[in-house]
mmCIF file of C-alpha atoms and ligand atoms in Angstrom:
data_model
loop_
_atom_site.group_PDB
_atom_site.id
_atom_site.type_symbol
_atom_site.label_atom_id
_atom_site.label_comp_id
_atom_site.label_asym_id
_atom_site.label_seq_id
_atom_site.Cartn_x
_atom_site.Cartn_y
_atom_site.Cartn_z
ATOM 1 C CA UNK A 1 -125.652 16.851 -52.983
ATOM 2 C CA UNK A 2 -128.725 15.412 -51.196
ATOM 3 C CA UNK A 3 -128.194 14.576 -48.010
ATOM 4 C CA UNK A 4 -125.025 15.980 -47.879
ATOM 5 C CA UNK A 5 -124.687 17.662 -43.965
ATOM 6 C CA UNK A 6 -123.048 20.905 -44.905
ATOM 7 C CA UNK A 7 -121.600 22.006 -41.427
ATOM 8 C CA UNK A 8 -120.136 25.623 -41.937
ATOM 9 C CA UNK A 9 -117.430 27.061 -39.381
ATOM 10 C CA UNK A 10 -120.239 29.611 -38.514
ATOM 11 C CA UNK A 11 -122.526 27.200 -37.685
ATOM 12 C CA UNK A 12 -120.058 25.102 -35.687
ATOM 13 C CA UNK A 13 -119.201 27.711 -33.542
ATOM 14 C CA UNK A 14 -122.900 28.867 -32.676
ATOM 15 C CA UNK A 15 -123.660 25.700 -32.066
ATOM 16 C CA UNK A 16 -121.367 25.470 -29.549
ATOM 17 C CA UNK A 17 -121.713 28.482 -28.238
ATOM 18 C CA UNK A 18 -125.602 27.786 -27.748
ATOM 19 C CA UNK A 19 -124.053 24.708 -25.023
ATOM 20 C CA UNK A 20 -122.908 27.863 -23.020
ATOM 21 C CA UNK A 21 -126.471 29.943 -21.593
ATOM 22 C CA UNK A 22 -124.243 32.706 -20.362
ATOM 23 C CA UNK A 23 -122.415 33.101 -24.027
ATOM 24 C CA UNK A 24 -122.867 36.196 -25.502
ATOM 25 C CA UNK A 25 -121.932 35.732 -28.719
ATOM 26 C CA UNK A 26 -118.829 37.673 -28.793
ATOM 27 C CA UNK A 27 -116.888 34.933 -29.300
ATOM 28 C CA UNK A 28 -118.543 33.337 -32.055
ATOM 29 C CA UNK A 29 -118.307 36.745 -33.810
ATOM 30 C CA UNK A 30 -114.767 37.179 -33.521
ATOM 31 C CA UNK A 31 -113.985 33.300 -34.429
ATOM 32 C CA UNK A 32 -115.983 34.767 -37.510
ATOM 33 C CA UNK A 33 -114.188 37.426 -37.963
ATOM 34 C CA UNK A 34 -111.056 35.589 -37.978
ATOM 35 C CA UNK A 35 -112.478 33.078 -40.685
ATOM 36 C CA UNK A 36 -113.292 36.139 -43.333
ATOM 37 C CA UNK A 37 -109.756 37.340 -42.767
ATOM 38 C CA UNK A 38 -107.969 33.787 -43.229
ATOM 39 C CA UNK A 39 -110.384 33.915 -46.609
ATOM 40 C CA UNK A 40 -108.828 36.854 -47.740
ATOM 41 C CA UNK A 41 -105.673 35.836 -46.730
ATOM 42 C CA UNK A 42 -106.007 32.593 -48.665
ATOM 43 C CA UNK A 43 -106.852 34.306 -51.897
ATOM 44 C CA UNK A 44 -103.594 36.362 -51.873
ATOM 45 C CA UNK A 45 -101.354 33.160 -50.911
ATOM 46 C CA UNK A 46 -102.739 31.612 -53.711
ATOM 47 C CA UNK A 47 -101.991 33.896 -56.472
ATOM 48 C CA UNK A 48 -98.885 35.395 -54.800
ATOM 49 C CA UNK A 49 -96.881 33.433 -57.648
ATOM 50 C CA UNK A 50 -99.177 35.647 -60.126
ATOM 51 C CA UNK A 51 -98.704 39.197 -58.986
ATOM 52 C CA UNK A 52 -96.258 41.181 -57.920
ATOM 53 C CA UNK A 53 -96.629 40.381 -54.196
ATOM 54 C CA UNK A 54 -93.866 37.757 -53.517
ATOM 55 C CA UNK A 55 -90.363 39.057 -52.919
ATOM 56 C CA UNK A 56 -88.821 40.384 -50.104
ATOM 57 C CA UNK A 57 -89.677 44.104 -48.804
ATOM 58 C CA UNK A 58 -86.679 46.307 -47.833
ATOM 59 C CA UNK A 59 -88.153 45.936 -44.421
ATOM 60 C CA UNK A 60 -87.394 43.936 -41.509
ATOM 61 C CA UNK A 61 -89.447 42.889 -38.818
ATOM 62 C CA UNK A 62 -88.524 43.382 -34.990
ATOM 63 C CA UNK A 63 -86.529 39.672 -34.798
ATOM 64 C CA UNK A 64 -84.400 41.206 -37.657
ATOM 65 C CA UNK A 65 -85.716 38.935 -39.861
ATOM 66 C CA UNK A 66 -86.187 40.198 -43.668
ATOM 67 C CA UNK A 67 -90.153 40.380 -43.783
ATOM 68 C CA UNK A 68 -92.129 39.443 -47.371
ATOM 69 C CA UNK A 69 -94.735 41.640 -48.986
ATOM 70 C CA UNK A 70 -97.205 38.572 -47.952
ATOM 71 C CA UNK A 71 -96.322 38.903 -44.276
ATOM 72 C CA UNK A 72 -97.355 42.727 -44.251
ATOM 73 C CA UNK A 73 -100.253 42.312 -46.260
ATOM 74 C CA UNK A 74 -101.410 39.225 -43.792
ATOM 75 C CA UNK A 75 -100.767 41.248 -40.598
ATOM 76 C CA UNK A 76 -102.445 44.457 -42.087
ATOM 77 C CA UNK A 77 -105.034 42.267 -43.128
ATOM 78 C CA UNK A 78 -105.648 40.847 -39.627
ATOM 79 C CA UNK A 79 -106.057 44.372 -37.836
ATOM 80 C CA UNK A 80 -108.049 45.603 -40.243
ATOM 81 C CA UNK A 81 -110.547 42.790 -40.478
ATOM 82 C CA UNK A 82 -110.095 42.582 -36.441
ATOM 83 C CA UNK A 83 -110.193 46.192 -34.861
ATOM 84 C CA UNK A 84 -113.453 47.234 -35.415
ATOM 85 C CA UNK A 85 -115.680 44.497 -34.396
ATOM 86 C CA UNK A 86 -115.933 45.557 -31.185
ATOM 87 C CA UNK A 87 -114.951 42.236 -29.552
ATOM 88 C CA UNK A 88 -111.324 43.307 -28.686
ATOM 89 C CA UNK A 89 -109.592 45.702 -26.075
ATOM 90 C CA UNK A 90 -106.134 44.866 -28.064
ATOM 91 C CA UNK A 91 -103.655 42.889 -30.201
ATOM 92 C CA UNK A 92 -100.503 41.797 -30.668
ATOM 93 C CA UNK A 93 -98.688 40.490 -33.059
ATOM 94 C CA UNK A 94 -95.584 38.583 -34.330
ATOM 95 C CA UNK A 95 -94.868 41.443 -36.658
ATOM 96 C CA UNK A 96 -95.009 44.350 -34.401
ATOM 97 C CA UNK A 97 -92.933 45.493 -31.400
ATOM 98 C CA UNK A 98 -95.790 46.884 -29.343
ATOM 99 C CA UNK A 99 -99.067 45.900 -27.994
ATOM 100 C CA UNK A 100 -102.096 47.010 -30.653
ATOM 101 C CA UNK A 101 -104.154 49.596 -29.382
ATOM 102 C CA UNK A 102 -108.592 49.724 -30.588
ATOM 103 C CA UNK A 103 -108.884 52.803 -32.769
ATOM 104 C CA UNK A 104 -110.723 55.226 -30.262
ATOM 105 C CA UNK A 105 -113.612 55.185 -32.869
ATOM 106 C CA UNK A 106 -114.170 52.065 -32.424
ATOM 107 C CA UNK A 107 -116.213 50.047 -29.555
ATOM 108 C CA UNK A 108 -114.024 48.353 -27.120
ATOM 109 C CA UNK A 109 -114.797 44.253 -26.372
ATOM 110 C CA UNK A 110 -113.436 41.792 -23.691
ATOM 111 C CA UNK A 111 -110.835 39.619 -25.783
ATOM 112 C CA UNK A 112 -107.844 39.852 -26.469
ATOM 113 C CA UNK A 113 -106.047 38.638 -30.077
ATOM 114 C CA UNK A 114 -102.459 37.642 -30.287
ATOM 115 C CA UNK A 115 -101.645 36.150 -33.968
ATOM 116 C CA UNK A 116 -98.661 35.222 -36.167
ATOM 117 C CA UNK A 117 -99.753 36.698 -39.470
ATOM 118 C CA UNK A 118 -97.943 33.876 -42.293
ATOM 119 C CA UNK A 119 -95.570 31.753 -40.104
ATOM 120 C CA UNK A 120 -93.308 30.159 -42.601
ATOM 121 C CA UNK A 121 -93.462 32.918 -45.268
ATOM 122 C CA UNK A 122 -89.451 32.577 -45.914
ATOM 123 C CA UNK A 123 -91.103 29.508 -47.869
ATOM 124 C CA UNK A 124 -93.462 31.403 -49.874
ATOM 125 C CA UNK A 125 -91.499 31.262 -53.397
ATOM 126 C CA UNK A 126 -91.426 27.359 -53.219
ATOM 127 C CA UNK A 127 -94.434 27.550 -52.769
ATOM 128 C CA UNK A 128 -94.465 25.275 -49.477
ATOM 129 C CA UNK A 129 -97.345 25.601 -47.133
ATOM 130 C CA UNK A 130 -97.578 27.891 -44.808
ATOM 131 C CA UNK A 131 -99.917 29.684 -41.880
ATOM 132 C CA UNK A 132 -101.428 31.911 -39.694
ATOM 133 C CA UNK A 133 -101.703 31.121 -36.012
ATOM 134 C CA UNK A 134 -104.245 33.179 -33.668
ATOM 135 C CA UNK A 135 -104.853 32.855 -29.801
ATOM 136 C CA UNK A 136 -107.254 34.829 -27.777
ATOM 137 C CA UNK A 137 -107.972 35.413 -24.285
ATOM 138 C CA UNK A 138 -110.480 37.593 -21.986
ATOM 139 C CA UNK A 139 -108.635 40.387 -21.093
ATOM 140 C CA UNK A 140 -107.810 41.107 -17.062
ATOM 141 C CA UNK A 141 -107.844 44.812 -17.231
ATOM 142 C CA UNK A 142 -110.439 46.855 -16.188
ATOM 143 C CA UNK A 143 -113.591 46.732 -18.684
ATOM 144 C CA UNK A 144 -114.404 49.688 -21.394
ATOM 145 C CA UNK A 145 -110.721 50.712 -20.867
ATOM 146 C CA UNK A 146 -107.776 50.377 -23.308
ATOM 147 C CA UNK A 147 -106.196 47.545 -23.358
ATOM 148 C CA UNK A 148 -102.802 46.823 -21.760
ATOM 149 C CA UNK A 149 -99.904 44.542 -22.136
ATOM 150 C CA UNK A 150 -100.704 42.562 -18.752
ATOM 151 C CA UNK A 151 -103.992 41.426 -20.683
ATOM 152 C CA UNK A 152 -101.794 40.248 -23.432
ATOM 153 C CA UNK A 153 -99.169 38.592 -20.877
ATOM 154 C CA UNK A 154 -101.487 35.899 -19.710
ATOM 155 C CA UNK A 155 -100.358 32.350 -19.130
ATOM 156 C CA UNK A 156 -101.550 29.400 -22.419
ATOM 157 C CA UNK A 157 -103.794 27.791 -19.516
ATOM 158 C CA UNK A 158 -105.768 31.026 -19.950
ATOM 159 C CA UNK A 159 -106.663 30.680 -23.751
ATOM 160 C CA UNK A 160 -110.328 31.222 -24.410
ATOM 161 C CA UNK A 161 -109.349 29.677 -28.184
ATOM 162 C CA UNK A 162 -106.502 29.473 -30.522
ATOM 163 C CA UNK A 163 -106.138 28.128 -33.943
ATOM 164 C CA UNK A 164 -104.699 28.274 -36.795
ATOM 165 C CA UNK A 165 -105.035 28.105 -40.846
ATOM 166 C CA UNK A 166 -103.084 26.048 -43.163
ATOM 167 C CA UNK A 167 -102.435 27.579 -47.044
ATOM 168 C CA UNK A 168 -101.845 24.441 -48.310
ATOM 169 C CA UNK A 169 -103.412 22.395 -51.080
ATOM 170 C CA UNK A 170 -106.141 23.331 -49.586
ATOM 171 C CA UNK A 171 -106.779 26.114 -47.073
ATOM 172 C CA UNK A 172 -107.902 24.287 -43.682
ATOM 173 C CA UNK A 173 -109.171 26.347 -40.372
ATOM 174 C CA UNK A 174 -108.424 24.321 -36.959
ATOM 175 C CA UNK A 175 -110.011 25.360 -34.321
ATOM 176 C CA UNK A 176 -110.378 24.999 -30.394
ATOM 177 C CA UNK A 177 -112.517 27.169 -27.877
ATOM 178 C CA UNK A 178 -111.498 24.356 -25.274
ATOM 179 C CA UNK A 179 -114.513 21.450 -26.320
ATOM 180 C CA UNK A 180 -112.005 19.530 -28.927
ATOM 181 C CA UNK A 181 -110.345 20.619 -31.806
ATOM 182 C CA UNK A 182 -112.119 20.866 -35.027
ATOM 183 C CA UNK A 183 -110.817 21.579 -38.878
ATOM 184 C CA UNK A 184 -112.886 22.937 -41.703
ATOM 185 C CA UNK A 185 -111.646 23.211 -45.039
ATOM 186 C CA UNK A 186 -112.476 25.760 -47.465
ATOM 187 C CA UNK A 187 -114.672 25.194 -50.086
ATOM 188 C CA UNK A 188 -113.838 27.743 -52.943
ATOM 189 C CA UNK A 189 -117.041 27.208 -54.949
ATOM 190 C CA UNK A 190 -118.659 29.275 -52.071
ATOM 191 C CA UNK A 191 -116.269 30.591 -50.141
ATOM 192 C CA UNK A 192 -117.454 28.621 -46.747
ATOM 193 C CA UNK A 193 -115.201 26.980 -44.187
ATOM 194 C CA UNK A 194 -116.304 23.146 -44.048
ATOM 195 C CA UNK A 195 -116.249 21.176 -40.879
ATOM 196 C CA UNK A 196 -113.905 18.044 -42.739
ATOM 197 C CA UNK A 197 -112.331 17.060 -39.402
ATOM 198 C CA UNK A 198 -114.719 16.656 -36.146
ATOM 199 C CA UNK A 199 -113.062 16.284 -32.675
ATOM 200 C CA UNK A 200 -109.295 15.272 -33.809
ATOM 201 C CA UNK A 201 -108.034 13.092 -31.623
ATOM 202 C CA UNK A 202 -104.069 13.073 -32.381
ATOM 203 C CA UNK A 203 -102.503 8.980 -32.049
ATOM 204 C CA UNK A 204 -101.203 8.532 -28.743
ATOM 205 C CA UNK A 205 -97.817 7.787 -30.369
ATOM 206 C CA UNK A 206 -96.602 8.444 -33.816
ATOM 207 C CA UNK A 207 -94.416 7.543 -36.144
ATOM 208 C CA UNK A 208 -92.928 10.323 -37.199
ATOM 209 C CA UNK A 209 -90.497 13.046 -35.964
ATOM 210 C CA UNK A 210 -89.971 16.677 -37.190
ATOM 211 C CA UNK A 211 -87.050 18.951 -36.369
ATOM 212 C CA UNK A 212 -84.283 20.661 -37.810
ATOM 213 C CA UNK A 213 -81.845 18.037 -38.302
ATOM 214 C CA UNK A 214 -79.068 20.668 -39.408
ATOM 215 C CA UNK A 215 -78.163 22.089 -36.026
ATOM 216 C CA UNK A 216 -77.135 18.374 -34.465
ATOM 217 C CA UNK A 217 -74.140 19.412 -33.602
ATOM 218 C CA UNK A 218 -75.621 22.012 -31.157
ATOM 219 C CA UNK A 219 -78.215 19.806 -29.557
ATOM 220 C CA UNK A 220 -78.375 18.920 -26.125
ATOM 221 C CA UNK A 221 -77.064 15.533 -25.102
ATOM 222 C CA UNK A 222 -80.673 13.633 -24.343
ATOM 223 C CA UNK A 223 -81.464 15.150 -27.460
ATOM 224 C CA UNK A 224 -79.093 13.891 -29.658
ATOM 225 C CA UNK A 225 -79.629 10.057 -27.533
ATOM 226 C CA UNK A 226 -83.771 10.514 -28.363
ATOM 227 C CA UNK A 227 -83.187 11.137 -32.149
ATOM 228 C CA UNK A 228 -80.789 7.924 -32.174
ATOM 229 C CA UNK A 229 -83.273 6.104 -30.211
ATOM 230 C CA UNK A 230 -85.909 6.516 -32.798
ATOM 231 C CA UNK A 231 -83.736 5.883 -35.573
ATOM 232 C CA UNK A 232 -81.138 2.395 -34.355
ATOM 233 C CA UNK A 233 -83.290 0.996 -31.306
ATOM 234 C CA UNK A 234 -86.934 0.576 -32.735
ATOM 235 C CA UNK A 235 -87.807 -2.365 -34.987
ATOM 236 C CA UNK A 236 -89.080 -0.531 -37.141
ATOM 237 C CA UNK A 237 -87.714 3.282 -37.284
ATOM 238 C CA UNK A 238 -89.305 6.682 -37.315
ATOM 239 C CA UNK A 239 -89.932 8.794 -40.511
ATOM 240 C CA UNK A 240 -87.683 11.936 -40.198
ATOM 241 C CA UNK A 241 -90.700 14.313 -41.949
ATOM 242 C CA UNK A 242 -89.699 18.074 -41.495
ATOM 243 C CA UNK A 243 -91.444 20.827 -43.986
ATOM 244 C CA UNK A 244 -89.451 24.160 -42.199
ATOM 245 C CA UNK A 245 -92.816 25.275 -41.495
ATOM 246 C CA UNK A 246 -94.108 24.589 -37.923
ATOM 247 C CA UNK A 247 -98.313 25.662 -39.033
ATOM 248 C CA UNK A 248 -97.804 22.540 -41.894
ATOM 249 C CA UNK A 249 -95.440 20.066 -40.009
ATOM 250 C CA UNK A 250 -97.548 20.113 -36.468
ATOM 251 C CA UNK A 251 -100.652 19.752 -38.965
ATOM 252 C CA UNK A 252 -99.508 16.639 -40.513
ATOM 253 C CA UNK A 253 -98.392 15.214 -37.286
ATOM 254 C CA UNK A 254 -102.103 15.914 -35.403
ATOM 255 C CA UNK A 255 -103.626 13.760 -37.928
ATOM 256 C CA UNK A 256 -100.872 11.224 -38.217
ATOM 257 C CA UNK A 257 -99.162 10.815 -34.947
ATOM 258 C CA UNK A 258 -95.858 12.298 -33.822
ATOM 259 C CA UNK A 259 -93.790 14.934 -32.929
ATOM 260 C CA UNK A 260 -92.610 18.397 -34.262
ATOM 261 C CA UNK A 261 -89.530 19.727 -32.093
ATOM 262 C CA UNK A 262 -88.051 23.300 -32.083
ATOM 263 C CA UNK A 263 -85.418 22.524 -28.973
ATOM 264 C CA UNK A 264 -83.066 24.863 -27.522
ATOM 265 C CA UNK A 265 -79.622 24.369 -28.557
ATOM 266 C CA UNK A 266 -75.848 26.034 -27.934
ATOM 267 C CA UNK A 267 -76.690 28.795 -29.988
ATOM 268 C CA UNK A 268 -80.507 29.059 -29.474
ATOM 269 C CA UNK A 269 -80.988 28.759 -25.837
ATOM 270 C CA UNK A 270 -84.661 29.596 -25.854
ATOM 271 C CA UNK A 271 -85.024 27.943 -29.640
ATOM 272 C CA UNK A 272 -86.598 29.940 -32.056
ATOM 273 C CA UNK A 273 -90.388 29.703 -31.939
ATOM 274 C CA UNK A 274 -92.589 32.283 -29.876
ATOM 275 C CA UNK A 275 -94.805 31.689 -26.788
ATOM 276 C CA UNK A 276 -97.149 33.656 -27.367
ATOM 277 C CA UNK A 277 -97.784 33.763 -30.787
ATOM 278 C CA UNK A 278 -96.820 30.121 -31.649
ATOM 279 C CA UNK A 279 -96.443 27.672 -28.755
ATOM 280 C CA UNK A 280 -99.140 28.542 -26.679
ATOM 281 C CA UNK A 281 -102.576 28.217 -29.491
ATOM 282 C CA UNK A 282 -100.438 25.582 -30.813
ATOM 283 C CA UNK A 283 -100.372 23.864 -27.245
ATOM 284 C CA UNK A 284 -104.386 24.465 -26.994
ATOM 285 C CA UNK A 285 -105.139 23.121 -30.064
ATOM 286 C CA UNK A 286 -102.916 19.416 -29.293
ATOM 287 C CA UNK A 287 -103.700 19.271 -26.167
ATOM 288 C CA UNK A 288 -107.702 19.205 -27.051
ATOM 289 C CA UNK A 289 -106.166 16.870 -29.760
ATOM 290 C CA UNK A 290 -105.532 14.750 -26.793
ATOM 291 C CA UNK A 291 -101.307 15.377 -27.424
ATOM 292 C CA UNK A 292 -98.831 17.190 -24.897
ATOM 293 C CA UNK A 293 -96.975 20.443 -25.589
ATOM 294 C CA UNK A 294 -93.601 21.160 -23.021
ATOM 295 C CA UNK A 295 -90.845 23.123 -23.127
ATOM 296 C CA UNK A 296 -88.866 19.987 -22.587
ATOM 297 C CA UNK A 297 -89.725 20.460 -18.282
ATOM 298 C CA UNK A 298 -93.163 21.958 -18.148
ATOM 299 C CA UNK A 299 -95.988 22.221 -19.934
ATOM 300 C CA UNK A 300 -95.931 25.136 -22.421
ATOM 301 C CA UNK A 301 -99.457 26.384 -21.379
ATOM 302 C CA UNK A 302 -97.840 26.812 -17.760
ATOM 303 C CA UNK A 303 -95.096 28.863 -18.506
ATOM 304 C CA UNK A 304 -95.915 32.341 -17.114
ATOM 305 C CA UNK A 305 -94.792 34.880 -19.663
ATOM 306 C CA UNK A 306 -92.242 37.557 -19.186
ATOM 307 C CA UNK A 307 -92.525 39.638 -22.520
ATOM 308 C CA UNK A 308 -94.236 39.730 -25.295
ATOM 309 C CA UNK A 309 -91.734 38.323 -27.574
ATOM 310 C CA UNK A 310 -90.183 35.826 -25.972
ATOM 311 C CA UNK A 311 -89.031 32.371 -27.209
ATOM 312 C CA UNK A 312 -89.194 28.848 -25.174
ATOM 313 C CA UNK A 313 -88.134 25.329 -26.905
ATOM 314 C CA UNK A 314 -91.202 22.913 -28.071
ATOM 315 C CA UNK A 315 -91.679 19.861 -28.150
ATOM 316 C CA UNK A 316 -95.370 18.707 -29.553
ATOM 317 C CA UNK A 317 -97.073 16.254 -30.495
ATOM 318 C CA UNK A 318 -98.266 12.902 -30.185
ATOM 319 C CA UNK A 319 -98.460 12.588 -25.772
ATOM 320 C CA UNK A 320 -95.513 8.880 -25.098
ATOM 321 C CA UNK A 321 -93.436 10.595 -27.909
ATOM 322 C CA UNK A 322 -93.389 13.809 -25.909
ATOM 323 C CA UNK A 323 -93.299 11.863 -22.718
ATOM 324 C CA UNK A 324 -90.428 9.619 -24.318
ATOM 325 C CA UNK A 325 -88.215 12.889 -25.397
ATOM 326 C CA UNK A 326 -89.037 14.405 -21.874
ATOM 327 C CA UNK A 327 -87.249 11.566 -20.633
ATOM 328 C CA UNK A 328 -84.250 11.491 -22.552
ATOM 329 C CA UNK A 329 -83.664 14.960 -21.474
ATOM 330 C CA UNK A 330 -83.853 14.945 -17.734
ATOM 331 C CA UNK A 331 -81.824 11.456 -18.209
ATOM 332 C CA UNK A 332 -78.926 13.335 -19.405
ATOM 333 C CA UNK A 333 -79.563 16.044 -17.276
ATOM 334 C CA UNK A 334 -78.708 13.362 -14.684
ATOM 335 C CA UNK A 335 -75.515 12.235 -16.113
ATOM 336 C CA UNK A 336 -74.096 15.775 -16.620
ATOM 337 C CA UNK A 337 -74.968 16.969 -13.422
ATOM 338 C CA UNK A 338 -71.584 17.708 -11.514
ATOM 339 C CA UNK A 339 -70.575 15.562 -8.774
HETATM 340 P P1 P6P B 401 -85.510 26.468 -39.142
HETATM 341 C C1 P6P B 401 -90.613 29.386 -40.000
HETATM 342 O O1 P6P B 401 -89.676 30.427 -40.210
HETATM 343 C C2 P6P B 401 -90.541 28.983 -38.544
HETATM 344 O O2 P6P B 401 -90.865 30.062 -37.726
HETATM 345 C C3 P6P B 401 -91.473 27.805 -38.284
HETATM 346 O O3 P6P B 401 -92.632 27.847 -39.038
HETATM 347 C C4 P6P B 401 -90.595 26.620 -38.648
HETATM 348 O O4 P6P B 401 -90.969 25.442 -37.979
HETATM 349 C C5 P6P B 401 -89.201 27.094 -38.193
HETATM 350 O O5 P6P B 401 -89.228 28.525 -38.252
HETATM 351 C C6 P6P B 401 -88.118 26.586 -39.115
HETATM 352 O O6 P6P B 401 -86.890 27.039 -38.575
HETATM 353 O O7 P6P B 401 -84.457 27.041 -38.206
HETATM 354 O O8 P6P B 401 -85.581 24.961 -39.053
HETATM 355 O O9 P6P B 401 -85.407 26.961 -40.551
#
């Protein structure tokens, strides 16, 4: 349409790479890279319902968690669309065990790519929403070698970007390479990510609050006093909103206001949700949202990691509620402490 300022994901991320003299363009390319892959991806989400790709595999992936044909065919997707460009020194991801190596054939780059293929996929056949979560870093090793696991073992603080995309009613790519956090939705009539949300700025404090209500009886104390808080002392209480898909429910609550929890509980004492692969792009992306992202104590993109798997609670979101739930916790931390 005239007039209409078509700002492509490509051209988004070149222009702000031209802000940085010393870029070299690597970045951009891989951020690129990334955004033909979560177009690929997107087509297969999208007519998983229509071919035989839905249903669980006989396999399992390394949490022991049955793994759907979906999940494979994202993660596959990923290293194929990702190994060869030349930007990388290695990957990891939420589907595999080990670190993944560059193909000796191909040229070795300075970044590193962690990603969670299709977070969510148990909710493929209701067809909820679900995504893909990426984070990259420069690596630490030596250049022009192989990469190693320290270079994938790097604190959130040291994120060079992370995002993540959103198969929803529409498929939406958010973005940060640390100058705000931007969202483009994809335009199927040509196949080009569209910037549709510039510089989100996430409400200070929401209105809404997302966790798995189910497991109350294992929550810790503050916990269980913050949830009653927002629901008997407010005049006007919060929405309980929770999809069962972190990628959607964190999404909804960036452009809203308020928070998603995954907390650790008596059976969970890390909670669920991965560092690496989860917490820490989704911590990048809020907190250039202007939101907070803590394990309850710290701040998620401080915790150094320990392996490449593990899990720490989260609580994200909109900054007082996080703040507010914070408090709750050491509160009762207080009142439990012996003597
Ligand atoms: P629960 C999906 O499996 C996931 O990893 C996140 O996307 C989601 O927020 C969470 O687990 C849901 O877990 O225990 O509430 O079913």
């Amino acid at each position: 349409m005239p007039g209409t300022r078509y700002m492509t994901l490509q051209r988004h991320i070149i222009e702000g790479e031209r802000r940085h003299p010393e870029a070299t363009g690597e970045l951009s390319a891989l951020l690129s890279d990334l955004s033909l892959a979560a177009k690929v991806i997107s087509l297969e989400v999208n007519k998983a319902g229509l071919v035989d790709i839905v249903g669980f595999t006989d396999d399992t992936n390394v949490h022991g968690e049955q793994v759907k044909k979906l999940d494979i065919f994202a993660h596959e997707m990923l290293i194929r669309a990702m190994d060869h460009g030349g930007h990388l020194c290695v990957m990891a991801s939420e589907e595999e065990e080990n670190i993944i190596h560059i193909p000796r054939k191909h040229q070795i780059g300075k970044y590193v790519l962690l990603f969670d293929p299709l977070d969510g996929s148990s909710n493929i056949d209701a067809n909820v929403s679900i995504g893909t979560i990426f984070s990259i870093y420069k690596r630490v090793s030596p250049e022009h070698t192989p990469g190693t696991l320290e270079d994938c073992l790097q604190k959130g603080d040291k994120q060079v970007a992370a995002g993540y995309v959103v198969y929803g009613s529409s498929t939406i790519m958010v973005y940060t390479a640390g100058e705000g956090t931007h969202g483009f939705t994809l335009d199927p009539a040509f196949g080009e990510f569209l910037l549709s949300h510039e510089s989100i700025q996430i409400p200070s404090q929401g209105k809404i609050y997302s966790l798995n209500e189910g497991n109350y009886k294992f929550w810790h104390p503050g916990l269980k006093r913050y949830i009653k808080y927002l629901q008997e002392d407010l005049n006007k209480p919060y929405s309980a909103r929770y999809i069962g898909s972190m990628v959607a429910d964190i999404h909804r609550n960036m452009l809203y206001g308020g928070i998603f929890m995954y907390p650790a509980d008596a059976r969970n004492p890390k909670g669920k949700l991965r560092l690496m692969y989860e917490n820490n792009p989704m911590a990048f992306i809020i907190e250039q949202a202007g939101g907070r992202a803590s394990d309850g104590k710290q701040r998620i993109m401080e915790i150094q990691p320990e392996n490449l798997h593990e899990r720490t609670p989260l609580y994200i979101g909109s900054k007082e509620d996080v703040l507010m739930v914070e408090k709750f916790l050491a509160e009762a931390e207080v009142l439990s402490a012996p003597g």
